[in-house]
Tab-separated table of C-alpha atoms and ligand atoms in Angstrom:
chain	number	residue	atom	x	y	z
A	30	VAL	CA	57.485	95.626	73.538
A	31	SER	CA	54.337	94.101	74.898
A	32	PRO	CA	54.038	94.136	78.668
A	33	HIS	CA	54.745	90.963	80.620
A	34	PRO	CA	51.721	88.998	81.861
A	35	VAL	CA	50.774	89.536	85.497
A	36	ALA	CA	48.643	86.395	85.892
A	37	THR	CA	49.126	82.715	85.132
A	38	PRO	CA	47.631	81.519	81.810
A	39	GLY	CA	44.698	79.969	83.685
A	40	PHE	CA	43.271	83.479	84.135
A	41	ARG	CA	41.708	84.665	80.860
A	42	TYR	CA	39.056	87.010	79.598
A	43	ASP	CA	36.567	85.152	77.473
A	44	ALA	CA	34.211	87.482	75.585
A	45	GLY	CA	34.909	90.142	78.198
A	46	ARG	CA	34.351	87.879	81.226
A	47	LEU	CA	37.248	86.921	83.470
A	48	ALA	CA	37.564	83.194	84.099
A	49	CYS	CA	40.002	81.002	85.974
A	50	ALA	CA	40.448	77.609	84.299
A	51	GLY	CA	37.007	78.082	82.763
A	52	VAL	CA	35.261	79.184	85.983
A	53	ASP	CA	33.537	82.558	85.566
A	54	LEU	CA	34.830	84.748	88.385
A	55	SER	CA	31.973	87.234	88.460
A	56	ARG	CA	29.560	84.339	89.004
A	57	LEU	CA	31.895	82.854	91.590
A	58	ALA	CA	31.786	86.167	93.462
A	59	ASP	CA	27.968	86.110	93.316
A	60	ALA	CA	27.904	82.580	94.707
A	61	LEU	CA	30.435	82.965	97.523
A	62	GLY	CA	30.494	86.676	98.303
A	63	THR	CA	33.413	89.080	98.342
A	64	PRO	CA	36.161	89.754	99.158
A	65	CYS	CA	37.658	86.437	98.217
A	66	TYR	CA	40.950	85.168	96.887
A	67	VAL	CA	40.972	82.784	93.924
A	68	TYR	CA	43.959	80.558	93.159
A	69	ASP	CA	44.741	78.762	89.904
A	70	ALA	CA	46.065	75.308	90.869
A	71	GLU	CA	47.397	74.578	87.398
A	72	GLY	CA	49.143	77.935	87.417
A	73	VAL	CA	51.023	76.996	90.585
A	74	ARG	CA	51.953	73.651	89.042
A	75	GLY	CA	53.170	75.384	85.908
A	76	ARG	CA	55.333	77.797	87.903
A	77	TYR	CA	56.798	74.938	89.933
A	78	ARG	CA	57.613	72.908	86.831
A	79	SER	CA	59.179	75.856	85.060
A	80	LEU	CA	61.335	76.704	88.058
A	81	THR	CA	62.480	73.170	88.791
A	82	GLY	CA	63.090	72.573	85.090
A	83	ALA	CA	65.351	75.610	84.793
A	84	LEU	CA	67.242	74.753	87.982
A	85	ALA	CA	67.595	71.051	87.150
A	86	PRO	CA	71.353	71.191	86.415
A	87	LEU	CA	71.911	72.232	90.056
A	88	ALA	CA	69.477	69.597	91.363
A	89	PRO	CA	68.468	71.961	94.166
A	90	LEU	CA	66.194	71.159	97.059
A	91	VAL	CA	63.209	73.490	96.704
A	92	ARG	CA	61.798	74.779	99.976
A	93	TYR	CA	58.569	76.721	99.318
A	94	ALA	CA	58.412	79.858	101.484
A	95	VAL	CA	55.110	79.159	103.234
A	96	LYS	CA	54.716	82.795	104.279
A	97	ALA	CA	53.908	83.750	100.690
A	98	ASN	CA	50.680	81.764	100.747
A	99	PRO	CA	50.109	79.410	103.676
A	100	ASN	CA	46.729	78.077	102.574
A	101	LEU	CA	46.810	74.337	103.217
A	102	ALA	CA	45.536	73.587	99.716
A	103	VAL	CA	48.530	75.457	98.291
A	104	VAL	CA	50.985	73.787	100.674
A	105	ARG	CA	49.494	70.405	99.896
A	106	LEU	CA	49.672	70.998	96.158
A	107	LEU	CA	53.340	72.005	96.310
A	108	SER	CA	54.388	69.255	98.703
A	109	GLY	CA	52.620	66.816	96.381
A	110	LEU	CA	54.876	68.031	93.580
A	111	GLY	CA	57.936	67.338	95.707
A	112	ALA	CA	58.637	70.710	97.313
A	113	GLY	CA	59.867	70.908	100.876
A	114	MET	CA	58.941	73.926	102.974
A	115	ASP	CA	60.660	76.995	104.383
A	116	VAL	CA	58.928	78.186	107.564
A	117	VAL	CA	59.465	81.042	109.995
A	118	SER	CA	57.223	80.143	112.922
A	119	LEU	CA	55.681	77.166	114.643
A	120	GLY	CA	52.351	77.992	113.005
A	121	GLU	CA	53.926	77.766	109.567
A	122	LEU	CA	55.809	74.638	110.557
A	123	GLU	CA	52.557	72.935	111.542
A	124	ARG	CA	50.972	73.995	108.263
A	125	ALA	CA	53.911	72.616	106.327
A	126	TRP	CA	53.589	69.299	108.132
A	127	LEU	CA	49.776	69.211	107.879
A	128	GLY	CA	50.122	69.993	104.182
A	129	GLY	CA	52.122	66.827	103.688
A	130	ALA	CA	55.771	67.860	103.909
A	131	ALA	CA	58.049	65.389	105.662
A	132	MET	CA	59.771	66.961	108.677
A	133	GLY	CA	63.131	66.278	107.079
A	134	ASP	CA	62.118	68.465	104.127
A	135	ILE	CA	61.326	71.522	106.242
A	136	CYS	CA	63.764	74.278	107.131
A	137	PHE	CA	63.138	76.854	109.818
A	138	ALA	CA	64.337	80.454	109.473
A	139	GLY	CA	63.788	83.542	111.613
A	140	VAL	CA	65.711	85.824	113.953
A	141	ALA	CA	63.689	85.122	117.081
A	142	LYS	CA	62.737	81.479	117.313
A	143	GLY	CA	61.264	80.608	120.680
A	144	ASP	CA	62.066	77.609	122.885
A	145	ALA	CA	58.587	76.141	122.397
A	146	GLU	CA	58.981	76.502	118.635
A	147	LEU	CA	62.359	74.774	118.661
A	148	ARG	CA	61.065	71.985	120.900
A	149	ALA	CA	58.139	71.211	118.592
A	150	ALA	CA	60.441	71.412	115.573
A	151	LEU	CA	62.777	68.835	117.082
A	152	ASP	CA	60.258	66.465	118.675
A	153	GLY	CA	56.627	65.924	117.684
A	154	ARG	CA	55.644	65.153	121.268
A	155	HIS	CA	55.940	68.899	121.847
A	156	SER	CA	53.716	69.846	118.914
A	157	PRO	CA	50.683	71.990	119.801
A	158	LEU	CA	48.706	69.648	117.527
A	159	LEU	CA	49.315	66.647	119.743
A	160	HIS	CA	45.628	66.262	120.624
A	161	GLU	CA	44.111	68.054	117.629
A	162	ARG	CA	42.734	65.051	115.778
A	163	ARG	CA	40.443	67.254	113.708
A	164	LEU	CA	43.557	68.701	112.097
A	165	THR	CA	45.988	65.780	112.132
A	166	ARG	CA	43.376	63.360	110.745
A	167	GLY	CA	44.953	60.239	112.108
A	168	ARG	CA	48.586	61.133	111.389
A	169	ASP	CA	50.860	60.509	114.351
A	170	VAL	CA	52.337	63.872	115.191
A	171	ALA	CA	54.153	62.490	118.240
A	172	ALA	CA	56.166	60.126	116.060
A	173	ARG	CA	57.414	62.706	113.599
A	174	GLY	CA	61.170	63.174	113.496
A	175	PRO	CA	63.194	66.339	113.921
A	176	ILE	CA	63.081	69.137	111.357
A	177	GLY	CA	65.515	68.941	108.428
A	178	LEU	CA	67.366	72.181	109.032
A	179	ILE	CA	67.387	75.112	111.378
A	180	ASN	CA	68.664	78.282	109.719
A	181	ALA	CA	70.299	79.871	112.753
A	182	GLU	CA	70.990	83.573	113.032
A	183	SER	CA	72.858	84.119	116.301
A	184	ALA	CA	75.176	82.572	118.876
A	185	SER	CA	72.417	82.831	121.460
A	186	GLU	CA	70.063	80.872	119.224
A	187	ILE	CA	72.632	78.118	118.562
A	188	GLU	CA	73.145	77.695	122.315
A	189	ARG	CA	69.384	77.265	122.774
A	190	VAL	CA	69.174	74.796	119.876
A	191	ASP	CA	71.985	72.781	121.428
A	192	ALA	CA	70.423	72.758	124.898
A	193	ILE	CA	66.971	71.768	123.626
A	194	ALA	CA	68.304	69.131	121.232
A	195	ARG	CA	70.311	67.509	124.036
A	196	GLU	CA	67.320	67.608	126.368
A	197	LEU	CA	65.307	65.781	123.670
A	198	GLY	CA	68.086	63.375	122.753
A	199	VAL	CA	68.402	64.499	119.102
A	200	VAL	CA	70.992	66.290	117.011
A	201	ALA	CA	69.789	69.403	115.166
A	202	ASN	CA	71.085	70.080	111.652
A	203	ALA	CA	71.868	73.761	111.309
A	204	THR	CA	72.967	76.276	108.744
A	205	ILE	CA	74.128	79.718	109.766
A	206	ARG	CA	72.698	82.759	108.028
A	207	LEU	CA	75.190	85.061	106.389
A	208	ASN	CA	74.358	88.726	105.984
A	209	PRO	CA	76.058	89.290	102.624
A	210	GLY	CA	76.300	93.065	102.996
A	211	VAL	CA	74.560	93.647	99.653
A	212	SER	CA	71.572	95.945	99.269
A	213	ALA	CA	68.810	94.753	96.935
A	214	GLY	CA	65.036	94.454	96.843
A	215	ALA	CA	61.978	96.383	95.737
A	216	ASN	CA	61.831	98.714	98.733
A	217	ASP	CA	63.429	99.259	102.121
A	218	LYS	CA	60.904	96.989	103.814
A	219	VAL	CA	62.051	93.900	101.909
A	220	ARG	CA	65.769	94.690	101.716
A	221	VAL	CA	67.339	92.352	104.229
A	222	GLY	CA	70.814	91.659	102.871
A	223	GLU	CA	72.465	94.912	103.795
A	224	GLY	CA	74.847	95.218	106.714
A	225	ALA	CA	72.458	97.183	108.920
A	226	SER	CA	69.530	94.756	108.658
A	227	LYS	CA	68.552	92.533	111.582
A	228	PHE	CA	69.084	89.376	109.533
A	229	GLY	CA	72.068	87.052	109.611
A	230	LEU	CA	75.628	87.671	110.704
A	231	PRO	CA	78.702	89.118	109.017
A	232	PRO	CA	81.260	86.568	107.722
A	233	GLU	CA	83.621	86.744	110.729
A	234	ASP	CA	80.791	85.978	113.134
A	235	VAL	CA	79.558	83.106	110.963
A	236	LEU	CA	83.046	81.613	111.064
A	237	ALA	CA	83.267	81.919	114.832
A	238	LEU	CA	79.823	80.403	115.280
A	239	ALA	CA	80.568	77.501	112.929
A	240	ARG	CA	83.628	76.755	115.048
A	241	ARG	CA	81.535	76.931	118.212
A	242	CYS	CA	79.136	74.344	116.744
A	243	GLY	CA	82.007	71.854	116.907
A	244	GLU	CA	81.830	72.053	120.709
A	245	LEU	CA	78.061	71.556	120.879
A	246	PRO	CA	76.925	67.919	120.809
A	247	GLY	CA	73.314	68.885	120.053
A	248	VAL	CA	74.139	70.748	116.835
A	249	ARG	CA	75.544	69.569	113.514
A	250	PHE	CA	76.837	72.414	111.342
A	251	ARG	CA	75.718	71.800	107.758
A	252	GLY	CA	76.438	74.969	105.855
A	253	LEU	CA	75.253	78.453	105.008
A	254	HIS	CA	71.976	80.260	104.581
A	255	MET	CA	71.707	83.540	102.701
A	256	HIS	CA	68.593	85.442	101.694
A	257	LEU	CA	69.233	88.685	99.885
A	258	GLY	CA	65.666	89.960	99.945
A	259	SER	CA	62.388	89.561	98.147
A	260	GLN	CA	61.329	90.828	94.685
A	261	ILE	CA	64.946	90.823	93.460
A	262	ALA	CA	64.869	92.167	89.910
A	263	ASP	CA	68.604	92.838	89.542
A	264	LEU	CA	70.463	89.558	89.226
A	265	ALA	CA	73.809	91.360	89.432
A	266	ARG	CA	73.089	92.027	93.104
A	267	LEU	CA	72.253	88.377	93.649
A	268	ASP	CA	75.467	87.419	91.885
A	269	GLU	CA	77.398	89.668	94.240
A	270	ALA	CA	75.741	88.113	97.295
A	271	LEU	CA	76.404	84.598	95.990
A	272	GLY	CA	80.043	85.601	95.627
A	273	ALA	CA	80.092	86.399	99.346
A	274	VAL	CA	78.528	83.002	100.106
A	275	VAL	CA	81.092	81.068	98.087
A	276	GLU	CA	83.997	83.035	99.521
A	277	LEU	CA	82.834	82.296	103.051
A	278	ALA	CA	82.224	78.638	102.200
A	279	ASP	CA	85.857	78.397	101.055
A	280	ARG	CA	87.032	79.880	104.340
A	281	LEU	CA	84.852	77.493	106.325
A	282	ASP	CA	86.195	74.501	104.423
A	283	ALA	CA	89.717	75.696	105.112
A	284	ALA	CA	88.857	76.082	108.785
A	285	GLY	CA	87.736	72.453	108.967
A	286	ARG	CA	84.022	73.302	108.974
A	287	PRO	CA	82.970	71.830	105.622
A	288	VAL	CA	79.923	73.350	103.985
A	289	ASP	CA	77.600	70.796	102.426
A	290	VAL	CA	74.411	72.888	102.236
A	291	LEU	CA	74.187	76.220	100.441
A	292	ASN	CA	70.744	77.708	101.009
A	293	VAL	CA	70.481	80.802	98.819
A	294	GLY	CA	67.043	82.060	99.817
A	295	ALA	CA	64.199	83.588	97.842
A	296	GLY	CA	63.166	83.337	94.249
A	297	VAL	CA	63.338	86.320	91.905
A	298	ALA	CA	60.960	89.181	91.173
A	299	VAL	CA	57.642	88.763	89.375
A	300	SER	CA	55.891	91.252	87.103
A	301	TYR	CA	53.060	93.170	88.803
A	302	MET	CA	52.384	95.897	86.235
A	303	GLY	CA	53.784	94.398	83.054
A	304	GLU	CA	57.378	95.350	83.827
A	305	PRO	CA	60.050	92.833	82.836
A	306	ALA	CA	61.159	90.340	85.490
A	307	PRO	CA	64.061	87.878	85.453
A	308	SER	CA	63.249	84.533	83.854
A	309	ASP	CA	63.738	81.242	85.657
A	310	ALA	CA	66.503	80.499	83.148
A	311	ALA	CA	68.367	83.724	83.981
A	312	TRP	CA	68.042	83.015	87.685
A	313	ALA	CA	69.289	79.463	87.190
A	314	GLU	CA	72.257	80.743	85.199
A	315	THR	CA	73.226	83.197	87.928
A	316	LEU	CA	73.063	80.446	90.529
A	317	ALA	CA	74.896	77.921	88.377
A	318	ARG	CA	77.791	80.267	87.602
A	319	ARG	CA	78.595	80.728	91.278
A	320	LEU	CA	77.425	77.446	92.775
A	321	GLY	CA	78.054	74.965	89.951
A	322	PRO	CA	81.574	74.071	91.076
A	323	ARG	CA	80.388	73.475	94.635
A	324	VAL	CA	77.572	71.222	93.425
A	325	GLU	CA	80.114	69.233	91.425
A	326	GLY	CA	82.078	68.918	94.651
A	327	GLY	CA	79.059	67.276	96.290
A	328	ALA	CA	77.331	70.237	97.979
A	329	THR	CA	73.560	70.596	98.015
A	330	VAL	CA	71.924	73.823	96.855
A	331	MET	CA	68.679	74.869	98.489
A	332	VAL	CA	66.301	77.606	97.297
A	333	GLU	CA	63.321	79.135	99.090
A	334	PRO	CA	61.000	80.638	96.478
A	335	GLY	CA	57.613	81.908	97.608
A	336	ARG	CA	56.301	84.773	95.500
A	337	GLU	CA	57.467	83.304	92.200
A	338	LEU	CA	55.400	80.166	92.664
A	339	VAL	CA	52.117	81.720	93.719
A	340	ALA	CA	51.894	85.495	93.103
A	341	GLN	CA	50.539	85.374	89.567
A	342	ALA	CA	48.382	82.342	90.334
A	343	GLY	CA	46.063	84.381	92.570
A	344	VAL	CA	43.565	87.221	92.262
A	345	LEU	CA	41.555	89.076	94.875
A	346	LEU	CA	37.907	89.599	93.944
A	347	THR	CA	36.195	92.613	95.422
A	348	ARG	CA	32.880	94.294	94.737
A	349	VAL	CA	32.289	97.948	93.966
A	350	ARG	CA	30.323	99.581	96.784
A	351	HIS	CA	29.994	103.114	95.451
A	352	VAL	CA	31.257	105.190	92.597
A	353	LYS	CA	31.828	108.596	94.053
A	354	ARG	CA	32.376	111.795	92.126
A	355	ALA	CA	34.595	114.190	94.037
A	356	GLY	CA	35.214	117.360	92.072
A	357	THR	CA	36.917	116.212	88.904
A	358	ARG	CA	37.916	112.810	90.321
A	359	THR	CA	36.153	109.490	90.155
A	360	ILE	CA	36.607	107.357	93.247
A	361	VAL	CA	35.594	103.717	93.111
A	362	THR	CA	35.103	102.300	96.603
A	363	THR	CA	35.286	98.546	97.115
A	364	ASP	CA	34.535	96.017	99.844
A	365	ALA	CA	38.205	94.986	100.170
A	366	GLY	CA	41.014	97.218	101.208
A	367	LEU	CA	44.307	97.028	103.028
A	368	ASN	CA	42.653	94.611	105.445
A	369	ALA	CA	42.592	92.039	102.630
A	370	LEU	CA	45.670	93.120	100.648
A	371	VAL	CA	48.103	95.365	102.480
A	372	ARG	CA	50.873	95.508	99.857
A	373	PRO	CA	49.814	98.793	98.202
A	374	ALA	CA	49.458	100.567	101.563
A	375	MET	CA	52.527	99.029	103.152
A	376	TYR	CA	55.014	99.086	100.276
A	377	GLY	CA	53.447	101.408	97.728
A	378	ALA	CA	53.139	98.262	95.608
A	379	ALA	CA	51.105	98.494	92.402
A	380	HIS	CA	48.701	95.727	91.403
A	381	MET	CA	46.667	95.693	88.209
A	382	VAL	CA	42.940	96.206	88.934
A	383	TRP	CA	40.387	95.452	86.255
A	384	PRO	CA	36.654	94.660	86.167
A	385	ALA	CA	35.799	90.957	86.021
A	386	VAL	CA	33.281	91.791	83.304
A	387	CYS	CA	34.154	94.399	80.704
A	388	PRO	CA	33.529	95.192	77.039
A	389	PRO	CA	35.361	92.494	75.022
A	390	ASP	CA	37.596	95.070	73.352
A	391	ALA	CA	38.731	96.289	76.797
A	392	ALA	CA	39.704	92.790	77.946
A	393	PRO	CA	43.475	92.370	78.161
A	394	ASP	CA	44.902	89.224	76.591
A	395	PRO	CA	47.234	88.021	78.008
A	396	ILE	CA	46.446	89.729	81.278
A	397	ALA	CA	48.707	92.769	81.559
A	398	PRO	CA	47.896	96.440	82.107
A	399	PRO	CA	46.765	97.908	78.749
A	400	ASP	CA	47.920	101.391	77.815
A	401	GLY	CA	44.514	102.715	78.767
A	402	ARG	CA	44.055	105.017	75.787
A	403	GLY	CA	40.471	106.186	75.556
A	404	LEU	CA	39.665	105.149	79.119
A	405	ALA	CA	38.665	107.462	81.927
A	406	ARG	CA	40.787	107.482	85.056
A	407	ALA	CA	39.711	106.598	88.568
A	408	ASP	CA	41.002	105.901	92.043
A	409	VAL	CA	40.131	102.461	93.415
A	410	VAL	CA	39.995	102.573	97.197
A	411	GLY	CA	39.100	100.255	100.067
A	412	PRO	CA	36.758	100.747	103.022
A	413	VAL	CA	39.429	101.119	105.721
A	414	CYS	CA	39.784	104.418	107.537
A	415	GLU	CA	43.363	105.072	106.446
A	416	SER	CA	44.364	107.422	103.670
A	417	SER	CA	46.837	104.771	102.474
A	418	ASP	CA	43.947	102.380	101.749
A	419	VAL	CA	44.181	102.872	97.987
A	420	PHE	CA	44.603	100.048	95.452
A	421	ALA	CA	45.024	102.296	92.410
A	422	ARG	CA	45.373	106.038	92.058
A	423	ASP	CA	44.362	107.893	88.909
A	424	ARG	CA	44.469	104.749	86.789
A	425	PRO	CA	42.750	104.093	83.475
A	426	ILE	CA	39.990	101.558	84.016
A	427	PRO	CA	36.851	100.666	82.010
A	428	PRO	CA	33.726	102.282	83.435
A	429	VAL	CA	32.362	100.458	86.472
A	430	GLU	CA	29.303	100.862	88.606
A	431	ARG	CA	28.005	99.863	92.003
A	432	GLY	CA	27.822	96.068	92.319
A	433	ASP	CA	30.474	95.277	89.695
A	434	VAL	CA	33.202	92.807	90.597
A	435	LEU	CA	36.839	93.872	90.270
A	436	ALA	CA	39.862	91.609	90.121
A	437	VAL	CA	43.081	92.675	91.797
A	438	PHE	CA	45.776	90.681	90.004
A	439	THR	CA	49.050	89.107	91.137
A	440	ALA	CA	47.611	88.719	94.619
A	441	GLY	CA	48.527	85.083	95.260
A	442	ALA	CA	51.622	85.936	97.309
A	443	TYR	CA	51.636	88.003	100.494
A	444	GLY	CA	47.929	88.715	100.053
A	445	MET	CA	45.921	86.500	102.376
A	446	SER	CA	49.003	85.746	104.491
A	447	MET	CA	49.172	89.420	105.493
A	448	ALA	CA	45.414	90.044	105.770
A	449	MET	CA	44.043	91.463	108.992
A	450	THR	CA	40.756	92.385	110.626
A	451	PHE	CA	41.469	96.091	111.192
A	452	ASN	CA	38.214	98.086	111.341
A	453	ASP	CA	36.535	94.797	112.350
A	454	LEU	CA	36.417	93.605	108.780
A	455	PRO	CA	36.189	89.796	108.552
A	456	MET	CA	38.949	87.822	106.832
A	457	PRO	CA	38.302	86.999	103.156
A	458	ALA	CA	37.509	83.537	101.818
A	459	GLU	CA	39.922	81.557	99.649
A	460	VAL	CA	39.022	79.433	96.640
A	461	MET	CA	41.159	77.035	94.629
A	462	VAL	CA	40.185	76.319	91.042
A	463	ASP	CA	41.442	73.078	89.579
A	464	ALA	CA	40.356	71.300	86.391
A	465	GLY	CA	37.389	73.615	85.995
A	466	VAL	CA	36.080	73.083	89.542
A	467	ALA	CA	36.097	75.839	92.178
A	468	ARG	CA	36.431	74.771	95.807
A	469	VAL	CA	36.400	76.868	98.966
A	470	VAL	CA	39.690	76.194	100.770
A	471	ARG	CA	39.113	78.677	103.541
A	472	GLU	CA	35.659	79.737	104.639
A	473	PRO	CA	34.877	83.433	104.752
A	474	GLN	CA	35.096	84.599	108.332
A	475	GLY	CA	31.651	85.206	109.804
A	476	TYR	CA	30.929	88.044	112.196
A	477	ALA	CA	30.296	85.578	115.032
A	478	ASP	CA	33.808	84.134	114.556
A	479	LEU	CA	35.272	87.581	114.368
A	480	LEU	CA	33.640	88.743	117.594
A	481	ALA	CA	33.500	85.571	119.713
A	482	PRO	CA	36.960	85.853	121.360
A	483	THR	CA	36.114	89.373	122.501
A	484	ALA	CA	32.956	88.339	124.367
A	485	LEU	CA	35.073	87.988	127.522
A	486	GLY	CA	35.176	91.755	127.617
A	487	LEU	CA	31.414	91.816	128.233
A	488	ALA	CA	31.458	89.037	130.788
A	489	GLY	CA	33.892	90.767	133.127
A	490	GLY	CA	36.989	89.101	131.684
A	491	ARG	CA	38.894	85.992	132.766
A	492	GLU	CA	41.021	86.580	135.821
A	493	ILE	CA	44.681	85.604	135.578
A	494	GLY	CA	45.456	83.823	138.790
A	495	GLY	CA	48.714	83.611	140.727
A	496	LEU	CA	49.962	87.122	140.037
B	1	LLP	N1	63.490	82.927	102.378
B	1	LLP	C1	63.528	83.810	103.381
B	1	LLP	C2	64.493	83.637	104.477
B	1	LLP	C3	62.644	84.897	103.387
B	1	LLP	O1	62.682	85.772	104.378
B	1	LLP	C4	61.731	85.054	102.313
B	1	LLP	C5	60.808	86.177	102.268
B	1	LLP	C6	61.716	84.081	101.293
B	1	LLP	C7	62.621	83.034	101.358
B	1	LLP	C8	60.759	84.109	100.138
B	1	LLP	O2	60.898	85.216	99.321
B	1	LLP	P1	60.147	85.279	97.925
B	1	LLP	O3	60.609	84.126	97.073
B	1	LLP	O4	58.704	85.167	98.206
B	1	LLP	O5	60.511	86.588	97.332
B	1	LLP	N2	55.599	90.839	102.296
B	1	LLP	C9	56.571	91.245	101.292
B	1	LLP	C10	57.617	90.188	101.050
B	1	LLP	C11	58.319	89.763	102.315
B	1	LLP	C12	59.293	88.654	102.076
B	1	LLP	C13	59.849	88.140	103.346
B	1	LLP	N3	60.752	87.067	103.190
B	1	LLP	C14	55.820	91.589	100.008
B	1	LLP	O6	54.601	91.442	99.968
B	1	LLP	O7	56.416	92.042	99.038
């Protein structure tokens, strides 16, 4: 069996040179500098079309999980295709809105939403962007309506939603998040559906809270939210969790709390190293088997895919700083590390790493890790002072030297959104390639930008009055 591709078809090696929609990525790196992320716009469109096509029989509302890749060009592209947005903070909510999503098409998840976040979600006059014309570009943030849905996770939160909604004179639509008591996901850091996780509530508590909503004039109970976890490769686990959702929905109906929204969370796993991953069709089938009857009864299904839409549509470009011989090992050091892409260090995640220019016979087509026969092995490591700052350990890779550009594949999701400036490394740039044209969609962070907020420390600091 040939390995599964790990990049969208827009990424291709042409005569040994990696290109995105015809744009040569080694030359792009020369022009802009590294590290930088490159996104394939057509690849994102293709993923969105494939997913919505497969799910069409359920006519779901798609809510893109902004956390996967919050770049405004990505949000704008997906909202232009008709996606709503799933957000987990006020920052993400503002991005979703700036990127063109209607407030009614945004849902807001998270275990610890703050009052200020809820206020801005329910009434644009409380948006932090109220006077930020540079960002809002003439759109009237004050006039925007309340958010489509709040995915609530606790009784305490529902009471706050009710109080704030009444204070603002609106009614907040809410789903309640069920913890399905099913364990699934690539590693313990992304497994959220098991009983002991901080997310959601067990069925009895959801029932009690749905009943309580009936006494709160500021809240309208709409249904259930369930997110089993991210990078779900085993659809049997998802099926089990959906079973718990449907069973609870039946009990809520019987209790006079009809469920008209069934939000079933994330998309499925993607292939990072050529391993098989569930197809959109298989995912759709799993959903349809459990939720089909409810949809026929008039319920609305909602999905919140992030990774699936953008992971394979992005690469991280980084430049080789040194090739170091250490005993029998070869260590390739690069200018990007866990500061730019934390997944390998944080989750032990594997990403394919390959030179952007290589001998034509070493160029994988489609892009998937080759078996590496005949290649020497090397470690590819970042500049950060952490022993976990390793992109690839003892991997076959064509020979590289100082100055070469490497591509880290399948980096479009949870790459830039988790980047940090540890070790005082500036944030990478982001580029979107569309129809053969490469455009910077986030400037590389300069050292002045990186250091400016800290200048207070030299100037004696700013005193906090009234303490
Ligand atoms: N909905 C909810 C409520 C979520 O918490 C998440 C992801 C999603 C949807 C989207 O999941 P996706 O379709 O992208 O799998 N940083 C980790 C992944 C964390 C996911 C957190 N929640 C990683 O890089 O693997």
